[in-house]
PDB file of C-alpha atoms in Angstrom:
ATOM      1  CA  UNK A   1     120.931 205.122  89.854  1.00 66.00           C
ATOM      2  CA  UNK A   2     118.658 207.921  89.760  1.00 72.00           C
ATOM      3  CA  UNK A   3     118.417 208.532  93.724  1.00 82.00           C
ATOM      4  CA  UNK A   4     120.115 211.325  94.815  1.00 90.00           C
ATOM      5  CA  UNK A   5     123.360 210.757  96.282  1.00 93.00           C
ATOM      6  CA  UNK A   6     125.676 212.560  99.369  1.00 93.00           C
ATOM      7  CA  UNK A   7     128.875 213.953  98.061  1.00 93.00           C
ATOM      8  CA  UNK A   8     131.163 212.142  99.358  1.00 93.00           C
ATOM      9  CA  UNK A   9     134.972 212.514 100.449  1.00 91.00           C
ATOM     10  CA  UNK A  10     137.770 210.409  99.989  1.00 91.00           C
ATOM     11  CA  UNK A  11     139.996 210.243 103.196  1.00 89.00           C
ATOM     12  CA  UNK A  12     143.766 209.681 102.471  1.00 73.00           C
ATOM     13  CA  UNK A  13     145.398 207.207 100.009  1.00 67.00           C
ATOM     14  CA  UNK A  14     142.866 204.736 101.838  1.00 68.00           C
ATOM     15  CA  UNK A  15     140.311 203.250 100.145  1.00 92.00           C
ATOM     16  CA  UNK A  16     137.844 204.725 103.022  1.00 95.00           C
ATOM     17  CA  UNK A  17     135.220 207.371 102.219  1.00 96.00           C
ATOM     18  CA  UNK A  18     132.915 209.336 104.129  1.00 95.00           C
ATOM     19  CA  UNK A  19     130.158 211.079 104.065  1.00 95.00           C
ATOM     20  CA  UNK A  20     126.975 212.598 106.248  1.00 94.00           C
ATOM     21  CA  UNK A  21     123.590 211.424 106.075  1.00 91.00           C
ATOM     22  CA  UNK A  22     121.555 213.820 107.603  1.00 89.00           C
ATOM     23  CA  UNK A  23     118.143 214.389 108.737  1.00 85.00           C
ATOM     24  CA  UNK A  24     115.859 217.677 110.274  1.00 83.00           C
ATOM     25  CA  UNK A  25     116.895 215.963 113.820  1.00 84.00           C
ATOM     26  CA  UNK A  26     120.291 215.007 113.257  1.00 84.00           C
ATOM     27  CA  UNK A  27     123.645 214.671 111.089  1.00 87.00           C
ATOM     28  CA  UNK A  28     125.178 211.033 111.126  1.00 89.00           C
ATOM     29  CA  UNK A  29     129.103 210.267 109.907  1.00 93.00           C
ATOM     30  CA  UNK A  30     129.160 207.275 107.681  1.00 94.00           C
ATOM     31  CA  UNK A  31     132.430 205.262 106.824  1.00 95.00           C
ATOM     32  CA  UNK A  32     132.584 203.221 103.771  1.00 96.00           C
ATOM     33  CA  UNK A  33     136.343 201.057 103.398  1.00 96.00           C
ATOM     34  CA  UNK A  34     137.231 198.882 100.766  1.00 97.00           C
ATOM     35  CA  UNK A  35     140.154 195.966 101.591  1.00 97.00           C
ATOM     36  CA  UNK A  36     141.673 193.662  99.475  1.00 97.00           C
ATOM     37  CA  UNK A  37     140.833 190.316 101.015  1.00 97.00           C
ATOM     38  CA  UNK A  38     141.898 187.879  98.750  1.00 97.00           C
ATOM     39  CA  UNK A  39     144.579 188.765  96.163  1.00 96.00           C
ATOM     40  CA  UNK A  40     144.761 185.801  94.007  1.00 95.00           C
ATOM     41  CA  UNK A  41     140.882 186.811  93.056  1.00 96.00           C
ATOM     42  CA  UNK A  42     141.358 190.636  93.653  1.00 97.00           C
ATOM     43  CA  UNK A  43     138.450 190.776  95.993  1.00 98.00           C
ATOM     44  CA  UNK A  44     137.620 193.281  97.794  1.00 98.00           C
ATOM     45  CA  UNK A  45     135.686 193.995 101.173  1.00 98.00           C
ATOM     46  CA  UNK A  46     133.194 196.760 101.061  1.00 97.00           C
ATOM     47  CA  UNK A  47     132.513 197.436 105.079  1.00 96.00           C
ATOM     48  CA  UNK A  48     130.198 200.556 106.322  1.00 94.00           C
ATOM     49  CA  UNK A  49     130.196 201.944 109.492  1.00 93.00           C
ATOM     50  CA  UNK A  50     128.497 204.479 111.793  1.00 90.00           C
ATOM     51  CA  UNK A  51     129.865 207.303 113.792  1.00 90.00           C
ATOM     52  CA  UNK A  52     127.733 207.226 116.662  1.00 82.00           C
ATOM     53  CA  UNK A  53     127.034 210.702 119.006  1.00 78.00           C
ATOM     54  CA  UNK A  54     129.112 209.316 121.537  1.00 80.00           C
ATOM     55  CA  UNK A  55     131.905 208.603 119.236  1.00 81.00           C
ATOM     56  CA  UNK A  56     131.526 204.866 119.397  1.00 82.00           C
ATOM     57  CA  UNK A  57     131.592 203.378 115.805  1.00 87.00           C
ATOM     58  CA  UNK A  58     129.011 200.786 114.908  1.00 83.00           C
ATOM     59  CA  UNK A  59     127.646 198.464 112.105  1.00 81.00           C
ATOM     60  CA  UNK A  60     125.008 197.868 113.725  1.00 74.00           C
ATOM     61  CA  UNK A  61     123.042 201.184 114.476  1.00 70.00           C
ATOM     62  CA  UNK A  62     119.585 201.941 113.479  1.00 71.00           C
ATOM     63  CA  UNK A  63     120.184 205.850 112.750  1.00 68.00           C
ATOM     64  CA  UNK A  64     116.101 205.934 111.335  1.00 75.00           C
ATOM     65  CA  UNK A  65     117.499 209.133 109.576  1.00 78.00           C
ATOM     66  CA  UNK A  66     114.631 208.255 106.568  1.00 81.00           C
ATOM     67  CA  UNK A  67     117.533 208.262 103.912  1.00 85.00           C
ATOM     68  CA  UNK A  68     118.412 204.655 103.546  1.00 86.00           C
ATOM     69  CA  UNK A  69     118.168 205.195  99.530  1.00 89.00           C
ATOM     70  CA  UNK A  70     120.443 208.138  99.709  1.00 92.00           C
ATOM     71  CA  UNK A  71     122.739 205.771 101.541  1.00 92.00           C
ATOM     72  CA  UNK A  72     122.804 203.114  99.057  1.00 91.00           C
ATOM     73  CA  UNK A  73     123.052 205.867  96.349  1.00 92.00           C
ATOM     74  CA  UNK A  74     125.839 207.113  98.221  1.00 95.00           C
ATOM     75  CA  UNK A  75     127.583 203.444  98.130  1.00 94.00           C
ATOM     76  CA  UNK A  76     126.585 202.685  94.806  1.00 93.00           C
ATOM     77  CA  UNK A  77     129.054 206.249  93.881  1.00 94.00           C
ATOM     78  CA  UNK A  78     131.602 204.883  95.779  1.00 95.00           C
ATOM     79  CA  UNK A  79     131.581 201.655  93.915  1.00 95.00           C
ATOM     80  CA  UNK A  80     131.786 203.708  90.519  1.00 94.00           C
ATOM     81  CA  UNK A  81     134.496 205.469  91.514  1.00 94.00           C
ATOM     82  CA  UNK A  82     136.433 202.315  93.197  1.00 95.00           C
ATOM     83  CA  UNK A  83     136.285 200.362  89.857  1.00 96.00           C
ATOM     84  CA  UNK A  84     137.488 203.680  88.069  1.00 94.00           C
ATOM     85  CA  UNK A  85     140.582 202.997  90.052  1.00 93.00           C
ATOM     86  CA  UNK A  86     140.640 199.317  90.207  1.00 95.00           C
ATOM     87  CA  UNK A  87     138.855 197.945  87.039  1.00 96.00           C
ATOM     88  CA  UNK A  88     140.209 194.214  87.088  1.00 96.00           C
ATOM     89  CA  UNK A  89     138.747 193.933  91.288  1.00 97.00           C
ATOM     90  CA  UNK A  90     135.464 192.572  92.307  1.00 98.00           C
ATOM     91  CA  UNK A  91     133.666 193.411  94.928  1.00 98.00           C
ATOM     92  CA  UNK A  92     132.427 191.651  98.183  1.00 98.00           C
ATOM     93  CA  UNK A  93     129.501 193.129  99.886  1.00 97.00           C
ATOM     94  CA  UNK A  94     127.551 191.700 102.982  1.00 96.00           C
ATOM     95  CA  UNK A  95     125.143 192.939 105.107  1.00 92.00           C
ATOM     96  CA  UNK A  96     125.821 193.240 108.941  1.00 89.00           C
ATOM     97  CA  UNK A  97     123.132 191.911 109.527  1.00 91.00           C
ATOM     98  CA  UNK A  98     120.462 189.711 107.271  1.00 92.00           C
ATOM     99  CA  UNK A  99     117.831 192.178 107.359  1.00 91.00           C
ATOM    100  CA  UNK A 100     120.263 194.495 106.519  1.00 90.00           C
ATOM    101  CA  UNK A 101     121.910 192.235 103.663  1.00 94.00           C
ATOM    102  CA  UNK A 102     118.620 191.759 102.573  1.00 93.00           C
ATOM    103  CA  UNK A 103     117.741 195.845 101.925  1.00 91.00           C
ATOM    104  CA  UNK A 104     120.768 195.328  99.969  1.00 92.00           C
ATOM    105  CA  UNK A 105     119.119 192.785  97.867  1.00 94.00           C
ATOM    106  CA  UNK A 106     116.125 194.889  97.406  1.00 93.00           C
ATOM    107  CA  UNK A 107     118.466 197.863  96.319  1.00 91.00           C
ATOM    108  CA  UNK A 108     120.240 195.473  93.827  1.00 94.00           C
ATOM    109  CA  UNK A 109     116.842 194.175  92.332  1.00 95.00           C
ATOM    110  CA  UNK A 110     115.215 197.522  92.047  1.00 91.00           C
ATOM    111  CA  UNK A 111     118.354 198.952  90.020  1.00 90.00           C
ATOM    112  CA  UNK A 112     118.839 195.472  88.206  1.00 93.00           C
ATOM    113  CA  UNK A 113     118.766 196.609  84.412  1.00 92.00           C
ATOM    114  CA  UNK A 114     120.386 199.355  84.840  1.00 90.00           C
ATOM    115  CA  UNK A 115     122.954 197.816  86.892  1.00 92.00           C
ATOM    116  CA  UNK A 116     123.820 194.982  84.389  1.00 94.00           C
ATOM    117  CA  UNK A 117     124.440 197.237  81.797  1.00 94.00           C
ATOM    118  CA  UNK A 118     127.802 197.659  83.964  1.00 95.00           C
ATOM    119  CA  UNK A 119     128.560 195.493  86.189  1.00 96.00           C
ATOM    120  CA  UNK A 120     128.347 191.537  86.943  1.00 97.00           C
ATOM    121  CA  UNK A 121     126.466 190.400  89.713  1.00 97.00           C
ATOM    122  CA  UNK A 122     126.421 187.397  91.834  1.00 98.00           C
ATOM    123  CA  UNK A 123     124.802 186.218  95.228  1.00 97.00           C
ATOM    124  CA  UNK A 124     126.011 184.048  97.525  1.00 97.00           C
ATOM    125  CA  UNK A 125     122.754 180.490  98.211  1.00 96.00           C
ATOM    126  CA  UNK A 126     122.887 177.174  99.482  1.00 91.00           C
ATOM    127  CA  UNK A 127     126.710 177.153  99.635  1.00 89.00           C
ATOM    128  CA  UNK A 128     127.463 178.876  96.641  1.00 95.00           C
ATOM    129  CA  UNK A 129     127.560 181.781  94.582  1.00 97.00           C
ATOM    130  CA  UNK A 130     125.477 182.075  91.693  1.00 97.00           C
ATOM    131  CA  UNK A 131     124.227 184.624  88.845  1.00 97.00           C
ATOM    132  CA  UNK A 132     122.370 187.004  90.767  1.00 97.00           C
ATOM    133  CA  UNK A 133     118.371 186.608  90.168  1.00 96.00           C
ATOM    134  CA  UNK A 134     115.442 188.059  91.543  1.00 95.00           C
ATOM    135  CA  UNK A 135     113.293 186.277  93.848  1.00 94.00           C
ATOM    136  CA  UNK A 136     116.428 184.744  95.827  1.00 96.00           C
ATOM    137  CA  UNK A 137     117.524 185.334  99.326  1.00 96.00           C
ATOM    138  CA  UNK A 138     121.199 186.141  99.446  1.00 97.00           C
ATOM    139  CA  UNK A 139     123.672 185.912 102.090  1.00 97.00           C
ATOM    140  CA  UNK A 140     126.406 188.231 100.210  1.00 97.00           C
ATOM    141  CA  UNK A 141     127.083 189.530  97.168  1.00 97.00           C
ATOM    142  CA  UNK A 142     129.681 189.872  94.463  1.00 98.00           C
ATOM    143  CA  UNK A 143     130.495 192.887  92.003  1.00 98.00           C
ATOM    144  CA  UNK A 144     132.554 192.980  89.044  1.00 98.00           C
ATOM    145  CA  UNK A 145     132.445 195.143  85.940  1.00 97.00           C
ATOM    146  CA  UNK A 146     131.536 193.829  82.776  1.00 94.00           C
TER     147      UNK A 146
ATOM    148  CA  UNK B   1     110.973 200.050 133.276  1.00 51.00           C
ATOM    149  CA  UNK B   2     110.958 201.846 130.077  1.00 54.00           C
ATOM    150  CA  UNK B   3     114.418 203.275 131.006  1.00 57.00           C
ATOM    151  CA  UNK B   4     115.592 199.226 132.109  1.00 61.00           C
ATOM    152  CA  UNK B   5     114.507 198.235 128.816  1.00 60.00           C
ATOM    153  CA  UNK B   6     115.994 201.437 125.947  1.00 55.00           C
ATOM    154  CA  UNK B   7     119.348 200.428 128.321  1.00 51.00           C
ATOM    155  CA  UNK B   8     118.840 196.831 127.305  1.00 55.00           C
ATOM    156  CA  UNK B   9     118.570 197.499 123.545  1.00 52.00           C
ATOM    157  CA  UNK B  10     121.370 199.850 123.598  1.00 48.00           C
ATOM    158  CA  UNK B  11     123.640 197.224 124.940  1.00 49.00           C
ATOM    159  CA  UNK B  12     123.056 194.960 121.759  1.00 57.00           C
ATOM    160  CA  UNK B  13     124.582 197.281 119.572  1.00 62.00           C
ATOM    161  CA  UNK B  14     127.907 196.624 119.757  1.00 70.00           C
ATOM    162  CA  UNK B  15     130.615 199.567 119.216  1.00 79.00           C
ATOM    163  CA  UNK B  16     133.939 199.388 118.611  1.00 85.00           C
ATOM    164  CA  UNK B  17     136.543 202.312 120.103  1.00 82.00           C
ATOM    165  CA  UNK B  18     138.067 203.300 117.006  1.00 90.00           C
ATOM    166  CA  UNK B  19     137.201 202.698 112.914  1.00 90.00           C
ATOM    167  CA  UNK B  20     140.261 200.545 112.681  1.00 91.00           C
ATOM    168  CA  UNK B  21     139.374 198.280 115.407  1.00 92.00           C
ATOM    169  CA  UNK B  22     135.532 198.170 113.943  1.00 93.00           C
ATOM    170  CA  UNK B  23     136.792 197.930 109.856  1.00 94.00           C
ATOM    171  CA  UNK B  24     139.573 195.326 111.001  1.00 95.00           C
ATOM    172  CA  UNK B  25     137.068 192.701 112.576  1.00 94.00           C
ATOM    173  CA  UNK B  26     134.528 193.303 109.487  1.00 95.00           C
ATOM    174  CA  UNK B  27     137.112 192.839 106.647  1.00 96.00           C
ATOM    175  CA  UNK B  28     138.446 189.664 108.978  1.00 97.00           C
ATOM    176  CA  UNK B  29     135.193 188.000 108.854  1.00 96.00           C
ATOM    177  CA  UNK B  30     134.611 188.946 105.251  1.00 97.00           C
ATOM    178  CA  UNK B  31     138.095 187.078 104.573  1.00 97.00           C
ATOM    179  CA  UNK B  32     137.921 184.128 106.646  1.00 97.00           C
ATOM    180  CA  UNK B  33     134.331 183.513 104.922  1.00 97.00           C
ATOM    181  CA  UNK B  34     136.207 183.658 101.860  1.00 97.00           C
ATOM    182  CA  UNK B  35     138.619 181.755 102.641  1.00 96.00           C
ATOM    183  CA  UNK B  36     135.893 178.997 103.397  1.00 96.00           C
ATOM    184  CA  UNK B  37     134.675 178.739 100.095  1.00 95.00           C
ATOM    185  CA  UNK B  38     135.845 177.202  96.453  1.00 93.00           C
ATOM    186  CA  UNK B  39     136.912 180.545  95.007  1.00 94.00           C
ATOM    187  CA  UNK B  40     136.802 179.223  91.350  1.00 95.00           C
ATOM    188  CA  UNK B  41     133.001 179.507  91.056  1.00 94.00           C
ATOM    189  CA  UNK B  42     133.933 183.260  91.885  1.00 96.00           C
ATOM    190  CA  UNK B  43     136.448 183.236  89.306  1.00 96.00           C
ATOM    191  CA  UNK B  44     133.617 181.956  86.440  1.00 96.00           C
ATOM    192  CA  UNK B  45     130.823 184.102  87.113  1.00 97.00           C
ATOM    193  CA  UNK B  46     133.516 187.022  87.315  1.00 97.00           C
ATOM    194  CA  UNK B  47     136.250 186.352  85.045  1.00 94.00           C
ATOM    195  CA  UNK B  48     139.837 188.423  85.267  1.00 85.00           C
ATOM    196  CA  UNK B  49     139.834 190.866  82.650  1.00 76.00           C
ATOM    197  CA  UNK B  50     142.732 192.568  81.512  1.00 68.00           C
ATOM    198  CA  UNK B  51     143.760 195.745  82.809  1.00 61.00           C
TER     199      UNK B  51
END
């Protein structure tokens, strides 16, 4: 992806990352884990969370820090580097929400070519996953590499 | 009433007190959706590869 991207740290033997997106008005602590949630298929959860002023943590926080593509760049790197590590896994990535699932979606689509050169992509519709296409309204999504 | 109302909004964001609590009940309802579903359509659109 050509967006630029926040550098990113890995925190312990975890598969949890972090990194700051940050704005003129403020600095927010994101939390990307990865957790095997089904071994006989090797899939793995990909769950992002928010470090909120207070200290709560939250999924569900509208941070309206204007870098949502330098997020998703961000994630995207962290994907890379998890199937550097774990090549045979495949990823399972939902939205906390629909609208958020659904920027996801638009991420996916706007990156499509150049993420099928790597990876396989499906979407989860009508009770079932499919070959991810443009023009339909997933629920979740898997990743593999090719 | 503006006050009443930012309170109000701010209450629908749930938080969790620590990033195990709030990573535990994410990856939880990722696997029991999972769980849910015939996993061998996952298995043919993503077939294992060899290490």
């Amino acid at each position: 992806m050509e967006e630029p991207s926040y550098k990113f740290n890995k925190i312990e033997d975890k598969l949890t990352f972090e990194f700051d997106s940050v704005s003129s008005t403020k600095t927010i602590k994101k939390l990307i884990q990865y957790n095997l949630i089904d071994e006989r298929i090797s899939l793995y959860n990909l769950a992002l969370l928010d470090v909120l002023p207070n200290g709560g943590i939250s999924d569900l926080s509208v941070s309206n820090n204007d870098d949502m593509p330098m997020i998703l760049s961000t994630v995207f790197q962290t994907v890379v580097y998890f199937f550097d590590k774990h090549p045979v896994a495949r990823i399972y990535i939902q939205g906390s929400t629909a609208s958020r699932t659904r920027l996801y979606q638009m991420a996916i689509v706007k990156y499509l070519a150049e993420i099928e050169q790597k990876f396989k992509i499906s979407g989860y519709i009508n009770s079932g996953f499919e070959r991810f296409e443009k023009g339909r309204n997933y629920n979740s999504f898997i990743v593999s590499l090719k | 009433m503006k006050t009443q109302e930012k309170l109000k909004k701010e209450k629908k964001i749930k938080t969790y007190k620590t990033v195990e609590e709030a990573f535990n009940v994410k990856h939880e309802a990722a696997r029991k959706f999972i769980q849910s579903i015939d996993i061998s359509q996952i298995e043919v659109l993503h077939p294992t590869k060899n290490p």
